[in-house]
């Protein structure tokens, strides 16, 4: 018998136990019996894992960049780069369950996002035909600290897991819990290409239902590319400091500029040429794909939004043509036509794609990426 249980029982081993003593004894026995039925677990510290999906391996904590190093970035941009969008870890284990304990900066949620996307995790398992969804970690809605069993009752065979970080929060800490007798080994993915996606909240991940369904993450799995999510919700305004930060990223095969939604029509005109010009200082031959803003369905009846979106894209196309005329090569342009479909059902709020909207975007963006990379 468990020593702790023996010690407790010994206190009640008197022939004249009172009714209340007997009652408490029965309650304790029931509680301890239920606890002994729980599986023992081993805890895996996050320090044993390699954080992947970020531009700079030396970035502190679970941040996408070292915000102290890039001090010229606007404060809001630096704060957003503490979010874990696009970051992930991979590992092998034969555990029959996978649980996680974690803490985010706070428990607040956006009004157009799911809690799982913003503050949770999702897990995938590698199969011969690619990564297959396995489970999610649902966050505590009131506290910054959360615990959740992502998947359980699995076969005791070794599997490779991919675990995506929360998209819209700074992750402060996490640890995994697996079977006590399970094997565990961290892994690092080998990708065919490296792609940088600089953009707005749509790149950041709003409003996917879970982290792995943001379009950079899904394209990464589809084509085995290291797709670096440099989305900064509401703040992708083509500042030169952002281009200079991107210039420090090495061995880039493609840069995607999906930043028009956050720029005013005037900013598009004033900043596009200079932004590309700055990128060319460190990436003279790297292909750059310039993407128009999606057609915001909020502009179906709001004439101001409709006018703004039209001017943003028209000005972007003009700047693209100016760049070509100035002799810049390896520039590609993707119009917004049909990006989220034509039935007006691709967004959660008239701007940010749902999973359906993202899937429609991927069907247009991914072939363009593959075509560029083949060239």
mmCIF file of N, CA and C in Angstrom, residues 155-247:
data_model
loop_
_atom_site.group_PDB
_atom_site.id
_atom_site.type_symbol
_atom_site.label_atom_id
_atom_site.label_comp_id
_atom_site.label_asym_id
_atom_site.label_seq_id
_atom_site.Cartn_x
_atom_site.Cartn_y
_atom_site.Cartn_z
ATOM 1 N N UNK A 155 -1.905 5.151 -29.661
ATOM 2 C CA UNK A 155 -1.098 3.934 -29.670
ATOM 3 C C UNK A 155 0.302 4.255 -29.164
ATOM 4 N N UNK A 156 0.929 3.275 -28.531
ATOM 5 C CA UNK A 156 2.260 3.503 -27.974
ATOM 6 C C UNK A 156 3.321 3.234 -29.046
ATOM 7 N N UNK A 157 3.241 3.976 -30.121
ATOM 8 C CA UNK A 157 4.234 3.924 -31.191
ATOM 9 C C UNK A 157 4.866 5.298 -31.311
ATOM 10 N N UNK A 158 6.111 5.338 -31.758
ATOM 11 C CA UNK A 158 6.795 6.620 -31.857
ATOM 12 C C UNK A 158 6.198 7.464 -32.982
ATOM 13 N N UNK A 159 5.967 8.741 -32.681
ATOM 14 C CA UNK A 159 5.423 9.688 -33.647
ATOM 15 C C UNK A 159 6.236 10.969 -33.572
ATOM 16 N N UNK A 160 6.283 11.684 -34.688
ATOM 17 C CA UNK A 160 6.894 13.008 -34.673
ATOM 18 C C UNK A 160 5.798 14.055 -34.630
ATOM 19 N N UNK A 161 5.887 14.934 -33.631
ATOM 20 C CA UNK A 161 4.885 15.974 -33.423
ATOM 21 C C UNK A 161 5.425 17.338 -33.841
ATOM 22 N N UNK A 162 4.517 18.175 -34.329
ATOM 23 C CA UNK A 162 4.775 19.587 -34.602
ATOM 24 C C UNK A 162 3.798 20.383 -33.750
ATOM 25 N N UNK A 163 4.328 21.316 -32.974
ATOM 26 C CA UNK A 163 3.494 22.084 -32.052
ATOM 27 C C UNK A 163 3.629 23.570 -32.351
ATOM 28 N N UNK A 164 2.521 24.194 -32.823
ATOM 29 C CA UNK A 164 2.520 25.626 -33.139
ATOM 30 C C UNK A 164 2.227 26.455 -31.894
ATOM 31 N N UNK A 165 2.911 27.606 -31.788
ATOM 32 C CA UNK A 165 2.735 28.521 -30.669
ATOM 33 C C UNK A 165 1.502 29.415 -30.883
ATOM 34 N N UNK A 166 1.024 30.052 -29.815
ATOM 35 C CA UNK A 166 -0.074 31.017 -29.950
ATOM 36 C C UNK A 166 0.296 32.144 -30.922
ATOM 37 N N UNK A 167 -0.679 32.595 -31.693
ATOM 38 C CA UNK A 167 -0.418 33.612 -32.715
ATOM 39 C C UNK A 167 -0.408 35.030 -32.173
ATOM 40 N N UNK A 168 -1.271 35.315 -31.215
ATOM 41 C CA UNK A 168 -1.509 36.717 -30.850
ATOM 42 C C UNK A 168 -1.169 37.052 -29.402
ATOM 43 N N UNK A 169 -0.258 36.302 -28.812
ATOM 44 C CA UNK A 169 0.177 36.610 -27.455
ATOM 45 C C UNK A 169 1.669 36.353 -27.313
ATOM 46 N N UNK A 170 2.263 37.055 -26.376
ATOM 47 C CA UNK A 170 3.622 36.725 -25.974
ATOM 48 C C UNK A 170 3.554 35.487 -25.092
ATOM 49 N N UNK A 171 4.270 34.466 -25.468
ATOM 50 C CA UNK A 171 4.354 33.242 -24.683
ATOM 51 C C UNK A 171 5.454 33.411 -23.647
ATOM 52 N N UNK A 172 5.116 33.240 -22.367
ATOM 53 C CA UNK A 172 6.089 33.436 -21.293
ATOM 54 C C UNK A 172 6.814 32.137 -20.939
ATOM 55 N N UNK A 173 6.105 31.020 -20.950
ATOM 56 C CA UNK A 173 6.724 29.746 -20.592
ATOM 57 C C UNK A 173 5.819 28.603 -21.027
ATOM 58 N N UNK A 174 6.411 27.413 -21.204
ATOM 59 C CA UNK A 174 5.606 26.220 -21.416
ATOM 60 C C UNK A 174 6.427 24.983 -21.100
ATOM 61 N N UNK A 175 5.726 23.910 -20.773
ATOM 62 C CA UNK A 175 6.344 22.608 -20.585
ATOM 63 C C UNK A 175 5.368 21.546 -21.059
ATOM 64 N N UNK A 176 5.911 20.451 -21.560
ATOM 65 C CA UNK A 176 5.099 19.334 -22.019
ATOM 66 C C UNK A 176 5.009 18.288 -20.918
ATOM 67 N N UNK A 177 3.943 17.499 -20.948
ATOM 68 C CA UNK A 177 3.799 16.353 -20.055
ATOM 69 C C UNK A 177 3.458 15.122 -20.895
ATOM 70 N N UNK A 178 4.228 14.069 -20.713
ATOM 71 C CA UNK A 178 4.012 12.818 -21.446
ATOM 72 C C UNK A 178 4.051 11.656 -20.472
ATOM 73 N N UNK A 179 3.801 10.446 -20.959
ATOM 74 C CA UNK A 179 3.840 9.268 -20.088
ATOM 75 C C UNK A 179 5.185 9.170 -19.380
ATOM 76 N N UNK A 180 5.134 8.662 -18.148
ATOM 77 C CA UNK A 180 6.357 8.571 -17.346
ATOM 78 C C UNK A 180 7.424 7.705 -18.014
ATOM 79 N N UNK A 181 6.998 6.650 -18.689
ATOM 80 C CA UNK A 181 7.956 5.725 -19.296
ATOM 81 C C UNK A 181 8.163 5.966 -20.792
ATOM 82 N N UNK A 182 7.662 7.099 -21.311
ATOM 83 C CA UNK A 182 7.738 7.356 -22.751
ATOM 84 C C UNK A 182 9.125 7.840 -23.151
ATOM 85 N N UNK A 183 9.490 7.545 -24.393
ATOM 86 C CA UNK A 183 10.715 8.096 -24.958
ATOM 87 C C UNK A 183 10.448 9.520 -25.428
ATOM 88 N N UNK A 184 11.509 10.309 -25.540
ATOM 89 C CA UNK A 184 11.354 11.681 -26.019
ATOM 90 C C UNK A 184 12.660 12.136 -26.647
ATOM 91 N N UNK A 185 12.576 12.741 -27.836
ATOM 92 C CA UNK A 185 13.759 13.325 -28.469
ATOM 93 C C UNK A 185 13.341 14.525 -29.304
ATOM 94 N N UNK A 186 13.990 15.677 -29.118
ATOM 95 C CA UNK A 186 13.686 16.855 -29.931
ATOM 96 C C UNK A 186 14.161 16.648 -31.361
ATOM 97 N N UNK A 187 13.489 17.289 -32.311
ATOM 98 C CA UNK A 187 13.888 17.217 -33.717
ATOM 99 C C UNK A 187 13.943 18.628 -34.294
ATOM 100 N N UNK A 188 14.578 18.755 -35.449
ATOM 101 C CA UNK A 188 14.640 20.018 -36.194
ATOM 102 C C UNK A 188 14.297 19.711 -37.639
ATOM 103 N N UNK A 189 13.390 20.480 -38.213
ATOM 104 C CA UNK A 189 12.928 20.232 -39.573
ATOM 105 C C UNK A 189 13.932 20.754 -40.608
ATOM 106 N N UNK A 190 14.066 20.017 -41.689
ATOM 107 C CA UNK A 190 14.897 20.427 -42.819
ATOM 108 C C UNK A 190 13.967 20.874 -43.949
ATOM 109 N N UNK A 191 14.056 22.150 -44.310
ATOM 110 C CA UNK A 191 13.162 22.702 -45.324
ATOM 111 C C UNK A 191 13.890 22.905 -46.644
ATOM 112 N N UNK A 192 13.107 22.899 -47.723
ATOM 113 C CA UNK A 192 13.680 23.077 -49.055
ATOM 114 C C UNK A 192 13.974 24.536 -49.372
ATOM 115 N N UNK A 193 13.148 25.452 -48.848
ATOM 116 C CA UNK A 193 13.289 26.873 -49.164
ATOM 117 C C UNK A 193 12.984 27.705 -47.923
ATOM 118 N N UNK A 194 13.433 28.979 -47.946
ATOM 119 C CA UNK A 194 13.090 29.929 -46.880
ATOM 120 C C UNK A 194 12.344 31.102 -47.498
ATOM 121 N N UNK A 195 11.160 31.393 -46.929
ATOM 122 C CA UNK A 195 10.299 32.455 -47.433
ATOM 123 C C UNK A 195 9.976 33.412 -46.283
ATOM 124 N N UNK A 196 10.115 34.701 -46.533
ATOM 125 C CA UNK A 196 9.730 35.724 -45.562
ATOM 126 C C UNK A 196 8.398 36.321 -45.996
ATOM 127 N N UNK A 197 7.424 36.366 -45.087
ATOM 128 C CA UNK A 197 6.148 37.016 -45.382
ATOM 129 C C UNK A 197 5.988 38.194 -44.428
ATOM 130 N N UNK A 198 6.119 39.400 -44.974
ATOM 131 C CA UNK A 198 5.944 40.619 -44.192
ATOM 132 C C UNK A 198 4.551 41.158 -44.482
ATOM 133 N N UNK A 199 3.762 41.379 -43.423
ATOM 134 C CA UNK A 199 2.412 41.825 -43.700
ATOM 135 C C UNK A 199 1.600 42.202 -42.485
ATOM 136 N N UNK A 200 0.305 42.289 -42.714
ATOM 137 C CA UNK A 200 -0.664 42.828 -41.766
ATOM 138 C C UNK A 200 -1.200 41.729 -40.854
ATOM 139 N N UNK A 201 -2.341 42.010 -40.241
ATOM 140 C CA UNK A 201 -2.983 41.038 -39.352
ATOM 141 C C UNK A 201 -3.349 39.748 -40.087
ATOM 142 N N UNK A 202 -3.575 39.839 -41.391
ATOM 143 C CA UNK A 202 -3.929 38.646 -42.161
ATOM 144 C C UNK A 202 -2.739 37.694 -42.207
ATOM 145 N N UNK A 203 -1.535 38.226 -42.368
ATOM 146 C CA UNK A 203 -0.328 37.408 -42.275
ATOM 147 C C UNK A 203 -0.130 36.929 -40.841
ATOM 148 N N UNK A 204 -0.321 37.828 -39.892
ATOM 149 C CA UNK A 204 -0.176 37.508 -38.467
ATOM 150 C C UNK A 204 -1.039 36.306 -38.083
ATOM 151 N N UNK A 205 -2.220 36.185 -38.728
ATOM 152 C CA UNK A 205 -3.049 35.002 -38.488
ATOM 153 C C UNK A 205 -4.510 35.259 -38.223
ATOM 154 N N UNK A 206 -4.930 36.524 -38.178
ATOM 155 C CA UNK A 206 -6.338 36.814 -37.949
ATOM 156 C C UNK A 206 -7.131 36.575 -39.241
ATOM 157 N N UNK A 207 -8.222 35.803 -39.168
ATOM 158 C CA UNK A 207 -8.785 35.196 -37.983
ATOM 159 C C UNK A 207 -8.929 33.678 -38.187
ATOM 160 N N UNK A 208 -7.773 33.008 -38.256
ATOM 161 C CA UNK A 208 -7.786 31.547 -38.315
ATOM 162 C C UNK A 208 -8.365 31.000 -37.020
ATOM 163 N N UNK A 209 -8.874 29.786 -37.056
ATOM 164 C CA UNK A 209 -9.452 29.206 -35.844
ATOM 165 C C UNK A 209 -8.384 28.672 -34.904
ATOM 166 N N UNK A 210 -7.212 28.309 -35.449
ATOM 167 C CA UNK A 210 -6.101 27.818 -34.635
ATOM 168 C C UNK A 210 -4.786 28.162 -35.334
ATOM 169 N N UNK A 211 -3.673 28.159 -34.601
ATOM 170 C CA UNK A 211 -2.408 28.661 -35.156
ATOM 171 C C UNK A 211 -1.970 28.011 -36.461
ATOM 172 N N UNK A 212 -2.151 26.709 -36.602
ATOM 173 C CA UNK A 212 -1.664 26.014 -37.784
ATOM 174 C C UNK A 212 -2.425 26.308 -39.050
ATOM 175 N N UNK A 213 -3.531 27.071 -38.956
ATOM 176 C CA UNK A 213 -4.329 27.372 -40.138
ATOM 177 C C UNK A 213 -4.109 28.789 -40.666
ATOM 178 N N UNK A 214 -3.215 29.553 -40.053
ATOM 179 C CA UNK A 214 -2.790 30.823 -40.657
ATOM 180 C C UNK A 214 -2.114 30.492 -41.981
ATOM 181 N N UNK A 215 -2.282 31.347 -42.993
ATOM 182 C CA UNK A 215 -1.830 30.932 -44.324
ATOM 183 C C UNK A 215 -0.325 30.716 -44.439
ATOM 184 N N UNK A 216 0.546 31.479 -43.731
ATOM 185 C CA UNK A 216 1.973 31.144 -43.818
ATOM 186 C C UNK A 216 2.282 29.747 -43.284
ATOM 187 N N UNK A 217 1.621 29.348 -42.193
ATOM 188 C CA UNK A 217 1.871 28.030 -41.608
ATOM 189 C C UNK A 217 1.398 26.917 -42.536
ATOM 190 N N UNK A 218 0.239 27.110 -43.130
ATOM 191 C CA UNK A 218 -0.291 26.045 -43.980
ATOM 192 C C UNK A 218 0.528 25.901 -45.263
ATOM 193 N N UNK A 219 0.960 27.007 -45.849
ATOM 194 C CA UNK A 219 1.815 26.923 -47.030
ATOM 195 C C UNK A 219 3.136 26.243 -46.670
ATOM 196 N N UNK A 220 3.656 26.543 -45.486
ATOM 197 C CA UNK A 220 4.896 25.911 -45.031
ATOM 198 C C UNK A 220 4.767 24.394 -45.025
ATOM 199 N N UNK A 221 3.671 23.892 -44.488
ATOM 200 C CA UNK A 221 3.468 22.431 -44.455
ATOM 201 C C UNK A 221 3.246 21.879 -45.853
ATOM 202 N N UNK A 222 2.529 22.623 -46.683
ATOM 203 C CA UNK A 222 2.186 22.125 -48.022
ATOM 204 C C UNK A 222 3.408 21.934 -48.919
ATOM 205 N N UNK A 223 4.377 22.852 -48.820
ATOM 206 C CA UNK A 223 5.502 22.810 -49.771
ATOM 207 C C UNK A 223 6.850 22.591 -49.074
ATOM 208 N N UNK A 224 6.807 22.250 -47.788
ATOM 209 C CA UNK A 224 8.030 22.014 -47.010
ATOM 210 C C UNK A 224 8.997 23.191 -47.113
ATOM 211 N N UNK A 225 8.482 24.364 -46.839
ATOM 212 C CA UNK A 225 9.307 25.572 -46.842
ATOM 213 C C UNK A 225 9.328 26.171 -45.440
ATOM 214 N N UNK A 226 10.427 26.817 -45.112
ATOM 215 C CA UNK A 226 10.537 27.552 -43.855
ATOM 216 C C UNK A 226 9.918 28.923 -44.096
ATOM 217 N N UNK A 227 8.634 29.045 -43.789
ATOM 218 C CA UNK A 227 7.908 30.297 -44.045
ATOM 219 C C UNK A 227 7.906 31.122 -42.759
ATOM 220 N N UNK A 228 8.646 32.214 -42.777
ATOM 221 C CA UNK A 228 8.817 33.051 -41.588
ATOM 222 C C UNK A 228 7.688 34.074 -41.528
ATOM 223 N N UNK A 229 6.885 33.999 -40.488
ATOM 224 C CA UNK A 229 5.745 34.896 -40.330
ATOM 225 C C UNK A 229 6.212 36.208 -39.695
ATOM 226 N N UNK A 230 6.279 37.258 -40.512
ATOM 227 C CA UNK A 230 6.661 38.580 -40.031
ATOM 228 C C UNK A 230 5.457 39.522 -40.029
ATOM 229 N N UNK A 231 4.257 38.957 -39.817
ATOM 230 C CA UNK A 231 3.054 39.762 -39.748
ATOM 231 C C UNK A 231 3.005 40.590 -38.477
ATOM 232 N N UNK A 232 2.552 41.833 -38.601
ATOM 233 C CA UNK A 232 2.399 42.724 -37.445
ATOM 234 C C UNK A 232 1.022 43.382 -37.551
ATOM 235 N N UNK A 233 0.102 42.838 -36.840
ATOM 236 C CA UNK A 233 -1.301 43.205 -36.958
ATOM 237 C C UNK A 233 -1.533 44.711 -36.866
ATOM 238 N N UNK A 234 -2.081 45.275 -37.955
ATOM 239 C CA UNK A 234 -2.411 46.695 -37.992
ATOM 240 C C UNK A 234 -1.230 47.617 -38.163
ATOM 241 N N UNK A 235 -0.016 47.070 -38.299
ATOM 242 C CA UNK A 235 1.177 47.919 -38.251
ATOM 243 C C UNK A 235 2.214 47.623 -39.332
ATOM 244 N N UNK A 236 1.803 46.979 -40.418
ATOM 245 C CA UNK A 236 2.740 46.723 -41.521
ATOM 246 C C UNK A 236 2.694 47.910 -42.475
ATOM 247 N N UNK A 237 3.481 48.935 -42.172
ATOM 248 C CA UNK A 237 3.387 50.193 -42.922
ATOM 249 C C UNK A 237 4.656 50.514 -43.707
ATOM 250 N N UNK A 238 5.445 49.492 -43.980
ATOM 251 C CA UNK A 238 6.621 49.636 -44.849
ATOM 252 C C UNK A 238 7.608 50.683 -44.348
ATOM 253 N N UNK A 239 7.838 50.746 -43.041
ATOM 254 C CA UNK A 239 8.899 51.605 -42.532
ATOM 255 C C UNK A 239 10.252 51.050 -42.991
ATOM 256 N N UNK A 240 11.200 51.927 -43.262
ATOM 257 C CA UNK A 240 12.523 51.480 -43.685
ATOM 258 C C UNK A 240 13.177 50.615 -42.620
ATOM 259 N N UNK A 241 12.875 50.868 -41.343
ATOM 260 C CA UNK A 241 13.446 50.054 -40.264
ATOM 261 C C UNK A 241 13.013 48.596 -40.393
ATOM 262 N N UNK A 242 11.796 48.364 -40.874
ATOM 263 C CA UNK A 242 11.327 46.986 -41.077
ATOM 264 C C UNK A 242 12.097 46.321 -42.215
ATOM 265 N N UNK A 243 12.347 47.060 -43.299
ATOM 266 C CA UNK A 243 13.137 46.518 -44.410
ATOM 267 C C UNK A 243 14.567 46.234 -43.969
ATOM 268 N N UNK A 244 15.125 47.095 -43.145
ATOM 269 C CA UNK A 244 16.489 46.885 -42.660
ATOM 270 C C UNK A 244 16.565 45.662 -41.763
ATOM 271 N N UNK A 245 15.530 45.416 -40.972
ATOM 272 C CA UNK A 245 15.481 44.206 -40.155
ATOM 273 C C UNK A 245 15.401 42.963 -41.044
ATOM 274 N N UNK A 246 14.560 42.993 -42.073
ATOM 275 C CA UNK A 246 14.444 41.865 -43.005
ATOM 276 C C UNK A 246 15.778 41.629 -43.711
ATOM 277 N N UNK A 247 16.517 42.686 -43.944
ATOM 278 C CA UNK A 247 17.809 42.566 -44.625
ATOM 279 C C UNK A 247 18.825 41.744 -43.833
#
